[in-house]
Amino acid sequence: MNKVVFITGASSGYGKAIAKAFKENGDIVVMSARNLDKLADACREVNGDLFFSMDVTKSSDWELAVSTIKESYGRIDVLINNAGGGIAIKDVSEFTTEEIDTTIKLNLNSVIYGCAAFAPMMKEQKKGTIINISSVCARQCWPTWSVYAAAKAGVLNFSKGLYLELQPYNVRVSCVIPSSASTGFQKACGIGETTDMLLPEDIAQTVLYVANLPQRAVVEDVTVWGIDKQVNPL
C-alpha cells in the first residue's frame, strides 16, 4: 500500500527533492510551505497529490494540517519536519530578541508542534514514521551559527526522547542531519550561497531510505556530509 507522506517546507530545497523522491517511489505526497504560489509550482513539478499553505510556527495551522490529511486519506504514514531557516547568521551579541525567538520558533518549536499534532493519530494507528531534519550545526561549532545550532541540536535531542515515548506504539522517530548543500539556504540568510557537492537529492534519498526500512528497524539518526567537506577541530 502506498504511504501517505506529509512534508513541510516543500516548496524548494530539501523539501521539494524529498517530495519528488517519495512520489517517484509511488507514494501519496502531501506538501506544505508558506508561499502558496511557489508551493503550487513545486507540487506541479513533482506531481504531488495535495498541497496547502501553512505557517509551521502556528499550532493552529498544525491542527488544520491534521484534519485535512485525516479527511483526505484517513491516515498518516510518514511525517517529515523539514521546514526551517537561518533567520540571521551573526554574532550572538548582534541578535535582537525577536531574531532569537524567531530562529528557535521556526527551527525547533515547529518540529515539536508538528510531532505533538500528529502523534495521537500515529499512536491510534499503532504505526508511523516521523523524520525530523536537523543540521550538522547540531554537532559541530562555527562562529555566527550559534543560535541556529542551538535550535538544531534541540531537534536532534527532541527526536531521541520522542522515539522513546512513541516506541511502545510501534511508531518510529528518526533524525536526518544534513551538511550544507546548494539549496539557496545561505543566500536567504544574507551570507551568500556556497557551491556544495552535496545535492538536495542526496538528502532526499537518505530520507526515503530511512522511511522504507522494514518496520522492525529504525535509524536513530544519520549524518550526511558532502565529500568535499572536512571538519578539522584544530
Coordinates of N, CA and C in Angstrom, one line a residue:
M1 N 0.8 -1.2 0.0 CA 0.0 0.0 0.0 C 0.9 1.2 0.0
N2 N 0.5 2.2 -0.8 CA 1.3 3.4 -0.9 C 1.2 4.2 0.4
K3 N 2.3 4.8 0.8 CA 2.4 5.5 2.1 C 1.8 6.9 1.8
V4 N 1.2 7.5 2.9 CA 0.8 8.9 2.9 C 1.9 9.7 3.6
V5 N 2.5 10.6 2.8 CA 3.7 11.3 3.3 C 3.4 12.8 3.3
F6 N 3.7 13.4 4.5 CA 3.5 14.8 4.6 C 4.8 15.5 4.9
I7 N 5.1 16.5 4.0 CA 6.4 17.2 4.1 C 6.2 18.7 4.2
T8 N 6.8 19.2 5.2 CA 6.8 20.7 5.4 C 8.0 21.3 4.7
G9 N 7.9 22.6 4.4 CA 9.0 23.3 3.7 C 9.2 22.7 2.4
A10 N 8.1 22.3 1.7 CA 8.3 21.5 0.5 C 8.3 22.3 -0.8
S11 N 8.4 23.6 -0.8 CA 8.4 24.4 -2.0 C 9.7 24.5 -2.7
S12 N 10.8 24.1 -2.0 CA 12.1 24.2 -2.6 C 13.1 23.4 -1.8
G13 N 14.4 23.4 -2.2 CA 15.4 22.7 -1.5 C 15.2 21.3 -1.1
Y14 N 15.6 20.9 0.1 CA 15.4 19.6 0.6 C 14.0 19.1 0.4
G15 N 13.1 20.0 0.8 CA 11.6 19.6 0.9 C 11.1 19.2 -0.5
K16 N 11.4 20.0 -1.5 CA 10.9 19.6 -2.8 C 11.6 18.3 -3.3
A17 N 12.9 18.2 -3.1 CA 13.6 17.0 -3.5 C 13.0 15.7 -2.8
I18 N 12.7 15.9 -1.5 CA 12.1 14.8 -0.8 C 10.7 14.4 -1.3
A19 N 9.9 15.4 -1.6 CA 8.6 15.2 -2.2 C 8.7 14.4 -3.5
K20 N 9.7 14.8 -4.4 CA 9.9 14.1 -5.7 C 10.3 12.7 -5.5
A21 N 11.2 12.4 -4.5 CA 11.7 11.1 -4.3 C 10.6 10.2 -3.8
F22 N 9.7 10.6 -2.9 CA 8.6 9.8 -2.5 C 7.6 9.6 -3.6
K23 N 7.3 10.6 -4.4 CA 6.4 10.5 -5.5 C 6.9 9.5 -6.5
E24 N 8.1 9.5 -6.8 CA 8.7 8.5 -7.7 C 8.7 7.1 -7.1
N25 N 8.6 7.0 -5.8 CA 8.5 5.8 -5.1 C 7.1 5.2 -5.1
G26 N 6.2 6.0 -5.6 CA 4.8 5.5 -5.7 C 3.9 5.9 -4.5
D27 N 4.4 6.8 -3.7 CA 3.7 7.2 -2.5 C 2.7 8.4 -2.8
I28 N 1.8 8.6 -1.8 CA 0.9 9.8 -1.8 C 1.7 10.9 -1.1
V29 N 1.9 12.0 -1.8 CA 2.7 13.1 -1.3 C 1.9 14.3 -1.0
V30 N 1.9 14.8 0.2 CA 1.2 16.0 0.6 C 2.3 17.0 1.0
M31 N 2.2 18.2 0.4 CA 3.2 19.2 0.6 C 2.7 20.5 1.2
S32 N 3.5 21.1 2.0 CA 3.1 22.4 2.6 C 4.3 23.3 2.6
A33 N 4.0 24.6 2.7 CA 5.0 25.7 2.8 C 4.2 27.0 3.0
R34 N 4.9 28.1 3.3 CA 4.2 29.4 3.5 C 3.8 30.0 2.2
N35 N 4.7 30.0 1.2 CA 4.5 30.7 -0.1 C 3.6 29.8 -1.0
L36 N 2.3 30.2 -1.1 CA 1.4 29.3 -1.8 C 1.7 29.2 -3.3
D37 N 2.1 30.3 -3.9 CA 2.4 30.3 -5.3 C 3.6 29.4 -5.6
K38 N 4.6 29.6 -4.9 CA 5.9 28.8 -5.0 C 5.6 27.3 -4.7
L39 N 4.7 27.1 -3.7 CA 4.4 25.7 -3.4 C 3.6 25.0 -4.5
A40 N 2.6 25.8 -5.1 CA 1.8 25.2 -6.2 C 2.7 24.8 -7.3
D41 N 3.7 25.7 -7.7 CA 4.6 25.3 -8.8 C 5.4 24.1 -8.4
A42 N 5.9 24.0 -7.2 CA 6.6 22.8 -6.8 C 5.8 21.5 -6.8
C43 N 4.6 21.7 -6.4 CA 3.7 20.5 -6.4 C 3.4 20.0 -7.8
R44 N 3.2 20.9 -8.7 CA 3.0 20.6 -10.1 C 4.3 19.9 -10.7
E45 N 5.4 20.5 -10.3 CA 6.7 20.0 -10.8 C 7.0 18.5 -10.4
V46 N 6.6 18.2 -9.2 CA 6.9 16.8 -8.7 C 5.7 15.9 -8.8
N47 N 4.6 16.5 -9.3 CA 3.3 15.7 -9.4 C 2.8 15.3 -8.1
G48 N 2.8 16.2 -7.1 CA 2.3 15.9 -5.8 C 0.8 15.7 -5.8
D49 N 0.3 15.2 -4.7 CA -1.1 14.8 -4.6 C -2.0 15.9 -4.0
L50 N -1.4 16.6 -3.0 CA -2.2 17.6 -2.3 C -1.2 18.6 -1.7
F51 N -1.6 19.9 -1.7 CA -0.7 20.9 -1.1 C -1.6 22.0 -0.4
F52 N -1.0 22.6 0.6 CA -1.7 23.7 1.2 C -0.7 24.6 2.0
S53 N -1.0 25.8 2.1 CA -0.1 26.8 2.7 C -0.3 26.7 4.2
M54 N 0.8 26.7 5.0 CA 0.8 26.7 6.4 C 2.0 27.4 7.0
D55 N 1.8 28.0 8.2 CA 2.9 28.5 9.0 C 3.2 27.5 10.1
V56 N 4.4 26.9 10.0 CA 4.7 25.8 10.9 C 4.9 26.3 12.3
T57 N 5.1 27.6 12.5 CA 5.3 28.2 13.8 C 3.9 28.4 14.6
K58 N 2.8 28.1 13.9 CA 1.5 28.3 14.5 C 0.9 26.9 14.8
S59 N 0.6 26.7 16.0 CA 0.0 25.4 16.3 C -1.4 25.2 15.7
S60 N -2.1 26.3 15.5 CA -3.4 26.2 14.8 C -3.3 25.7 13.4
D61 N -2.2 26.1 12.7 CA -2.0 25.6 11.3 C -1.7 24.1 11.4
W62 N -1.1 23.6 12.4 CA -0.8 22.2 12.5 C -2.1 21.4 12.8
E63 N -3.0 22.0 13.5 CA -4.3 21.3 13.8 C -5.1 21.2 12.5
L64 N -5.0 22.2 11.6 CA -5.6 22.2 10.3 C -5.0 21.2 9.4
A65 N -3.7 21.0 9.5 CA -3.0 20.0 8.7 C -3.4 18.6 9.0
V66 N -3.5 18.4 10.3 CA -4.0 17.0 10.8 C -5.4 16.8 10.3
S67 N -6.3 17.7 10.4 CA -7.7 17.5 10.0 C -7.8 17.3 8.5
T68 N -7.0 18.1 7.7 CA -7.0 18.0 6.3 C -6.5 16.6 5.8
I69 N -5.4 16.1 6.4 CA -4.9 14.8 6.0 C -5.8 13.7 6.4
K70 N -6.4 13.8 7.6 CA -7.3 12.8 8.1 C -8.5 12.7 7.2
E71 N -9.1 13.9 6.8 CA -10.3 13.9 6.0 C -10.0 13.4 4.6
S72 N -8.8 13.7 4.1 CA -8.4 13.3 2.7 C -8.0 11.9 2.6
Y73 N -7.3 11.3 3.6 CA -6.7 10.0 3.4 C -6.9 9.1 4.6
G74 N -7.4 9.6 5.7 CA -7.7 8.7 6.8 C -6.6 8.2 7.7
R75 N -5.3 8.6 7.3 CA -4.2 8.2 8.0 C -3.0 9.0 7.6
I76 N -1.9 8.9 8.4 CA -0.6 9.5 8.0 C 0.5 8.4 8.3
D77 N 1.3 8.1 7.3 CA 2.3 7.1 7.4 C 3.7 7.7 7.7
V78 N 4.0 8.8 7.1 CA 5.3 9.5 7.3 C 5.1 11.0 7.4
L79 N 5.7 11.5 8.5 CA 5.7 13.0 8.7 C 7.2 13.4 8.6
I80 N 7.4 14.4 7.7 CA 8.8 14.9 7.6 C 8.8 16.3 7.9
N81 N 9.4 16.6 9.1 CA 9.5 18.0 9.5 C 10.8 18.6 8.9
N82 N 10.6 19.3 7.8 CA 11.8 19.8 7.0 C 11.9 21.3 7.1
A83 N 10.8 22.0 7.3 CA 10.8 23.5 7.3 C 11.7 24.1 8.3
G84 N 12.4 25.1 7.9 CA 13.4 25.8 8.8 C 14.0 26.9 8.1
G85 N 14.9 27.6 8.7 CA 15.6 28.7 8.1 C 16.6 29.4 9.1
G86 N 17.6 30.0 8.5 CA 18.7 30.6 9.3 C 18.2 31.9 10.0
I87 N 17.3 32.6 9.5 CA 16.8 33.9 10.0 C 17.9 34.9 10.1
A88 N 18.9 34.7 10.9 CA 20.1 35.6 11.0 C 21.3 34.8 11.4
I89 N 22.4 35.0 10.6 CA 23.6 34.3 10.9 C 24.7 35.4 11.2
K90 N 24.9 35.6 12.5 CA 25.8 36.6 13.0 C 26.2 36.4 14.5
D91 N 27.1 37.2 15.0 CA 27.5 37.0 16.4 C 26.2 37.1 17.3
V92 N 26.2 36.3 18.4 CA 25.1 36.4 19.3 C 24.8 37.8 19.8
S93 N 25.9 38.5 20.1 CA 25.8 39.8 20.7 C 25.1 40.8 19.7
E94 N 24.9 40.4 18.4 CA 24.3 41.3 17.5 C 22.8 40.9 17.2
F95 N 22.4 39.8 17.8 CA 21.0 39.4 17.6 C 20.0 40.3 18.4
T96 N 18.9 40.5 17.8 CA 17.8 41.1 18.6 C 17.0 40.0 19.2
T97 N 16.2 40.3 20.2 CA 15.4 39.3 20.9 C 14.4 38.7 19.9
E98 N 13.9 39.5 19.1 CA 13.0 39.0 18.1 C 13.6 37.9 17.1
E99 N 14.9 38.2 16.7 CA 15.6 37.3 15.8 C 15.9 36.0 16.6
I100 N 16.2 36.0 17.8 CA 16.5 34.8 18.6 C 15.2 34.0 18.7
D101 N 14.1 34.7 19.1 CA 12.8 34.0 19.3 C 12.4 33.4 18.0
T102 N 12.5 34.1 16.9 CA 12.0 33.6 15.6 C 12.9 32.4 15.1
T103 N 14.2 32.5 15.3 CA 15.1 31.3 15.0 C 14.7 30.1 15.7
I104 N 14.5 30.2 17.0 CA 14.1 29.0 17.8 C 12.7 28.5 17.4
K105 N 11.8 29.4 17.2 CA 10.4 29.0 16.9 C 10.3 28.3 15.6
L106 N 11.0 28.8 14.6 CA 11.0 28.2 13.3 C 11.7 26.9 13.2
N107 N 12.8 26.8 13.8 CA 13.7 25.6 13.7 C 13.5 24.5 14.7
L108 N 12.9 24.8 15.9 CA 12.7 23.9 16.9 C 11.3 23.7 17.3
N109 N 10.7 24.9 17.7 CA 9.3 24.8 18.2 C 8.4 24.2 17.1
S110 N 8.6 24.5 15.8 CA 7.7 24.0 14.8 C 7.8 22.5 14.7
V111 N 9.0 21.9 14.9 CA 9.1 20.4 14.9 C 8.3 19.8 16.1
I112 N 8.4 20.4 17.2 CA 7.7 19.9 18.4 C 6.2 20.1 18.2
Y113 N 5.7 21.2 17.6 CA 4.3 21.4 17.3 C 3.8 20.3 16.4
G114 N 4.6 20.0 15.3 CA 4.2 19.0 14.3 C 4.1 17.6 14.9
C115 N 5.1 17.3 15.7 CA 5.1 15.9 16.3 C 3.9 15.8 17.3
A116 N 3.7 16.8 18.0 CA 2.6 16.8 19.0 C 1.3 16.7 18.3
A117 N 1.1 17.3 17.2 CA -0.1 17.3 16.4 C -0.4 15.9 15.8
F118 N 0.6 15.3 15.3 CA 0.4 14.0 14.5 C 0.6 12.8 15.4
A119 N 1.2 12.9 16.6 CA 1.5 11.8 17.4 C 0.2 11.0 17.8
P120 N -0.9 11.7 18.2 CA -2.1 11.0 18.5 C -2.6 10.1 17.4
M121 N -2.6 10.5 16.2 CA -3.0 9.7 15.0 C -2.1 8.5 14.9
M122 N -0.8 8.7 15.0 CA 0.1 7.6 14.8 C 0.0 6.6 15.9
K123 N -0.3 7.1 17.2 CA -0.5 6.2 18.3 C -1.7 5.3 18.1
E124 N -2.8 6.0 17.6 CA -4.0 5.3 17.4 C -3.8 4.2 16.3
Q125 N -3.1 4.6 15.2 CA -2.8 3.6 14.1 C -1.9 2.5 14.5
K126 N -1.1 2.7 15.6 CA -0.1 1.8 16.0 C 1.0 1.6 15.0
K127 N 1.3 2.7 14.2 CA 2.4 2.7 13.3 C 2.6 4.1 12.7
G128 N 3.7 4.3 12.1 CA 4.0 5.6 11.5 C 5.5 5.9 11.7
T129 N 6.0 6.8 10.9 CA 7.4 7.2 10.9 C 7.5 8.7 10.9
I130 N 8.2 9.3 11.8 CA 8.5 10.7 11.9 C 10.0 10.9 11.6
I131 N 10.3 11.8 10.6 CA 11.7 12.1 10.3 C 11.8 13.6 10.4
N132 N 12.7 14.0 11.4 CA 13.0 15.4 11.6 C 14.3 15.7 11.0
I133 N 14.3 16.9 10.3 CA 15.5 17.3 9.6 C 16.3 18.3 10.5
S134 N 17.5 17.9 10.9 CA 18.3 18.8 11.7 C 19.4 19.4 10.9
S135 N 20.6 19.5 11.4 CA 21.7 20.1 10.6 C 23.0 19.7 11.3
V136 N 24.1 19.7 10.6 CA 25.4 19.4 11.2 C 25.8 20.4 12.2
C137 N 25.1 21.5 12.2 CA 25.3 22.5 13.3 C 24.9 22.0 14.6
A138 N 24.1 20.9 14.6 CA 23.7 20.3 15.9 C 24.9 19.7 16.6
R139 N 25.9 19.3 15.8 CA 27.1 18.6 16.4 C 28.4 19.3 16.2
Q140 N 28.5 20.3 15.3 CA 29.7 21.0 15.1 C 29.5 22.5 15.4
C141 N 30.6 23.2 15.6 CA 30.5 24.6 16.0 C 31.2 25.5 15.0
W142 N 30.5 26.5 14.6 CA 31.1 27.6 13.8 C 30.7 28.9 14.3
P143 N 31.5 29.9 14.3 CA 31.1 31.2 14.7 C 30.0 31.8 13.9
T144 N 29.1 32.5 14.5 CA 27.9 33.2 13.9 C 26.7 32.2 13.7
W145 N 26.9 30.9 13.9 CA 25.8 30.0 13.7 C 25.2 29.5 15.1
S146 N 25.6 30.1 16.2 CA 25.3 29.6 17.5 C 23.8 29.4 17.8
V147 N 23.0 30.4 17.4 CA 21.6 30.4 17.7 C 20.9 29.3 16.9
Y148 N 21.2 29.3 15.6 CA 20.7 28.3 14.7 C 21.1 26.9 15.2
A149 N 22.4 26.8 15.6 CA 22.9 25.5 16.1 C 22.1 25.0 17.3
A150 N 21.8 26.0 18.2 CA 21.1 25.6 19.4 C 19.7 25.0 19.1
A151 N 19.1 25.6 18.1 CA 17.7 25.1 17.7 C 17.9 23.7 17.1
K152 N 18.9 23.5 16.2 CA 19.0 22.2 15.5 C 19.5 21.1 16.5
A153 N 20.3 21.5 17.5 CA 20.7 20.5 18.5 C 19.4 20.1 19.3
G154 N 18.6 21.0 19.5 CA 17.3 20.7 20.1 C 16.5 19.7 19.3
V155 N 16.5 19.9 18.0 CA 15.7 18.9 17.2 C 16.3 17.5 17.3
L156 N 17.6 17.4 17.3 CA 18.2 16.1 17.5 C 17.8 15.4 18.8
N157 N 18.0 16.1 19.9 CA 17.7 15.5 21.2 C 16.2 15.3 21.4
F158 N 15.4 16.2 20.9 CA 14.0 16.0 21.0 C 13.5 14.8 20.3
S159 N 14.1 14.5 19.1 CA 13.8 13.3 18.3 C 14.1 12.0 19.1
K160 N 15.2 12.0 19.8 CA 15.6 10.9 20.6 C 14.6 10.6 21.7
G161 N 14.2 11.7 22.4 CA 13.3 11.5 23.5 C 11.9 11.1 23.0
L162 N 11.5 11.7 21.9 CA 10.2 11.4 21.3 C 10.1 9.9 20.9
Y163 N 11.2 9.4 20.4 CA 11.2 8.0 19.9 C 10.9 7.1 21.1
L164 N 11.5 7.4 22.3 CA 11.2 6.5 23.4 C 9.8 6.6 23.9
E165 N 9.1 7.7 23.7 CA 7.7 7.9 24.0 C 6.8 7.1 23.1
L166 N 7.2 7.1 21.8 CA 6.3 6.5 20.8 C 6.6 5.1 20.4
Q167 N 7.8 4.6 20.9 CA 8.2 3.2 20.6 C 7.2 2.2 21.0
P168 N 6.6 2.3 22.2 CA 5.6 1.3 22.6 C 4.4 1.2 21.6
Y169 N 4.2 2.3 20.8 CA 3.1 2.3 19.9 C 3.5 1.9 18.4
N170 N 4.7 1.3 18.3 CA 5.2 0.9 17.0 C 5.5 2.1 16.1
V171 N 5.7 3.3 16.6 CA 6.0 4.5 15.9 C 7.4 4.8 15.9
R172 N 8.0 5.0 14.8 CA 9.5 5.3 14.7 C 9.7 6.8 14.6
V173 N 10.8 7.3 15.2 CA 11.2 8.7 15.1 C 12.7 8.7 14.7
S174 N 13.1 9.3 13.6 CA 14.4 9.4 13.2 C 14.8 10.9 13.0
C175 N 16.1 11.1 13.0 CA 16.6 12.5 12.7 C 17.7 12.4 11.6
V176 N 17.5 13.1 10.6 CA 18.4 13.2 9.5 C 19.2 14.5 9.6
I177 N 20.5 14.4 9.6 CA 21.4 15.6 9.9 C 22.2 15.9 8.6
P178 N 21.8 16.8 7.8 CA 22.5 17.1 6.6 C 23.6 18.1 6.7
S179 N 24.6 18.0 5.9 CA 25.6 19.1 5.8 C 25.0 20.1 4.8
S180 N 25.8 21.2 4.5 CA 25.3 22.2 3.6 C 25.2 21.7 2.2
A181 N 24.2 22.1 1.5 CA 24.0 21.8 0.1 C 23.6 23.0 -0.6
S182 N 23.7 23.0 -1.9 CA 23.3 24.2 -2.7 C 21.8 24.2 -2.9
T183 N 21.1 24.8 -1.9 CA 19.7 24.9 -1.8 C 19.1 26.3 -1.8
G184 N 20.0 27.3 -1.7 CA 19.5 28.7 -1.6 C 19.4 29.1 -0.1
F185 N 19.7 28.2 0.8 CA 19.6 28.5 2.2 C 20.4 29.6 2.7
Q186 N 21.7 29.6 2.4 CA 22.7 30.6 2.9 C 22.4 31.9 2.2
K187 N 22.0 31.9 0.9 CA 21.7 33.2 0.3 C 20.5 33.8 1.0
A188 N 19.5 33.0 1.4 CA 18.4 33.6 2.1 C 18.8 34.1 3.5
C189 N 19.9 33.7 4.0 CA 20.4 34.2 5.3 C 21.2 35.5 5.1
G190 N 21.4 35.8 3.9 CA 22.2 37.1 3.6 C 23.7 36.9 3.6
I191 N 24.2 35.7 3.6 CA 25.6 35.5 3.7 C 26.2 34.9 2.4
G192 N 25.4 34.8 1.3 CA 25.9 34.3 0.1 C 25.9 32.8 -0.1
E193 N 25.5 32.3 -1.2 CA 25.3 30.9 -1.4 C 26.7 30.2 -1.7
T194 N 26.8 29.1 -1.1 CA 28.0 28.3 -1.4 C 27.8 27.3 -2.5
T195 N 28.9 26.8 -3.1 CA 28.8 25.8 -4.1 C 29.2 24.5 -3.4
D196 N 28.2 23.6 -3.2 CA 28.5 22.3 -2.5 C 28.3 21.2 -3.4
M197 N 29.1 20.1 -3.2 CA 28.9 18.9 -4.0 C 27.7 18.1 -3.5
L198 N 27.3 18.3 -2.3 CA 26.1 17.6 -1.8 C 24.9 18.3 -2.4
L199 N 23.9 17.5 -2.9 CA 22.7 17.9 -3.5 C 21.5 17.6 -2.7
P200 N 20.4 18.4 -2.8 CA 19.2 18.1 -2.2 C 18.7 16.7 -2.4
E201 N 19.0 16.2 -3.6 CA 18.5 14.8 -4.0 C 19.2 13.8 -3.1
D202 N 20.4 14.1 -2.6 CA 21.2 13.1 -1.8 C 20.5 13.0 -0.4
I203 N 20.0 14.1 0.1 CA 19.3 14.1 1.4 C 17.9 13.4 1.2
A204 N 17.3 13.7 0.0 CA 16.0 13.0 -0.3 C 16.1 11.5 -0.3
Q205 N 17.2 11.0 -0.9 CA 17.4 9.6 -0.9 C 17.6 9.0 0.5
T206 N 18.3 9.8 1.3 CA 18.5 9.3 2.7 C 17.2 9.2 3.4
V207 N 16.4 10.2 3.3 CA 15.1 10.3 4.0 C 14.2 9.1 3.5
L208 N 14.2 8.9 2.2 CA 13.5 7.8 1.6 C 13.9 6.4 2.1
Y209 N 15.2 6.3 2.3 CA 15.8 5.0 2.8 C 15.3 4.8 4.2
V210 N 15.4 5.8 5.0 CA 15.0 5.7 6.4 C 13.5 5.3 6.5
A211 N 12.7 6.0 5.7 CA 11.3 5.7 5.8 C 10.9 4.3 5.3
N212 N 11.7 3.8 4.3 CA 11.4 2.5 3.7 C 12.0 1.3 4.4
L213 N 12.7 1.5 5.5 CA 13.3 0.3 6.2 C 12.1 -0.5 6.7
P214 N 12.3 -1.8 6.9 CA 11.2 -2.6 7.5 C 10.8 -2.1 8.8
Q215 N 9.6 -2.3 9.2 CA 9.1 -1.8 10.4 C 9.9 -2.2 11.7
R216 N 10.6 -3.3 11.5 CA 11.3 -3.9 12.7 C 12.6 -3.1 12.9
A217 N 13.0 -2.2 12.0 CA 14.2 -1.4 12.0 C 14.0 0.1 12.1
V218 N 14.9 0.8 12.8 CA 14.7 2.2 12.9 C 16.1 2.8 12.9
V219 N 16.3 3.9 12.2 CA 17.5 4.7 12.2 C 17.3 5.8 13.3
E220 N 18.2 5.8 14.3 CA 18.1 6.8 15.4 C 18.5 8.2 14.8
D221 N 19.6 8.3 14.2 CA 20.0 9.5 13.5 C 21.1 9.1 12.4
V222 N 21.2 10.0 11.4 CA 22.1 9.7 10.4 C 22.6 11.1 9.9
T223 N 24.0 11.2 9.8 CA 24.6 12.4 9.3 C 25.1 12.2 7.9
V224 N 24.8 13.2 7.0 CA 25.2 13.1 5.6 C 26.0 14.3 5.2
W225 N 27.3 14.0 4.9 CA 28.2 15.1 4.5 C 28.4 15.1 3.0
G226 N 28.7 16.2 2.4 CA 29.3 16.2 1.1 C 30.7 15.8 1.2
I227 N 31.2 15.1 0.2 CA 32.5 14.5 0.2 C 33.6 15.6 0.1
D228 N 33.2 16.8 -0.2 CA 34.1 18.0 -0.3 C 34.3 18.7 1.1
K229 N 33.5 18.2 2.1 CA 33.6 18.9 3.4 C 34.6 18.2 4.3
Q230 N 35.1 19.0 5.2 CA 36.0 18.5 6.3 C 35.8 19.2 7.5
V231 N 35.7 18.5 8.7 CA 35.7 19.2 10.0 C 37.0 18.9 10.7
N232 N 37.8 19.9 10.8 CA 39.1 19.8 11.5 C 39.1 20.7 12.7
P233 N 39.0 20.1 13.9 CA 38.9 21.0 15.1 C 40.1 21.7 15.5
L234 N 41.2 21.4 14.9 CA 42.5 22.1 15.2 C 42.9 23.0 14.0

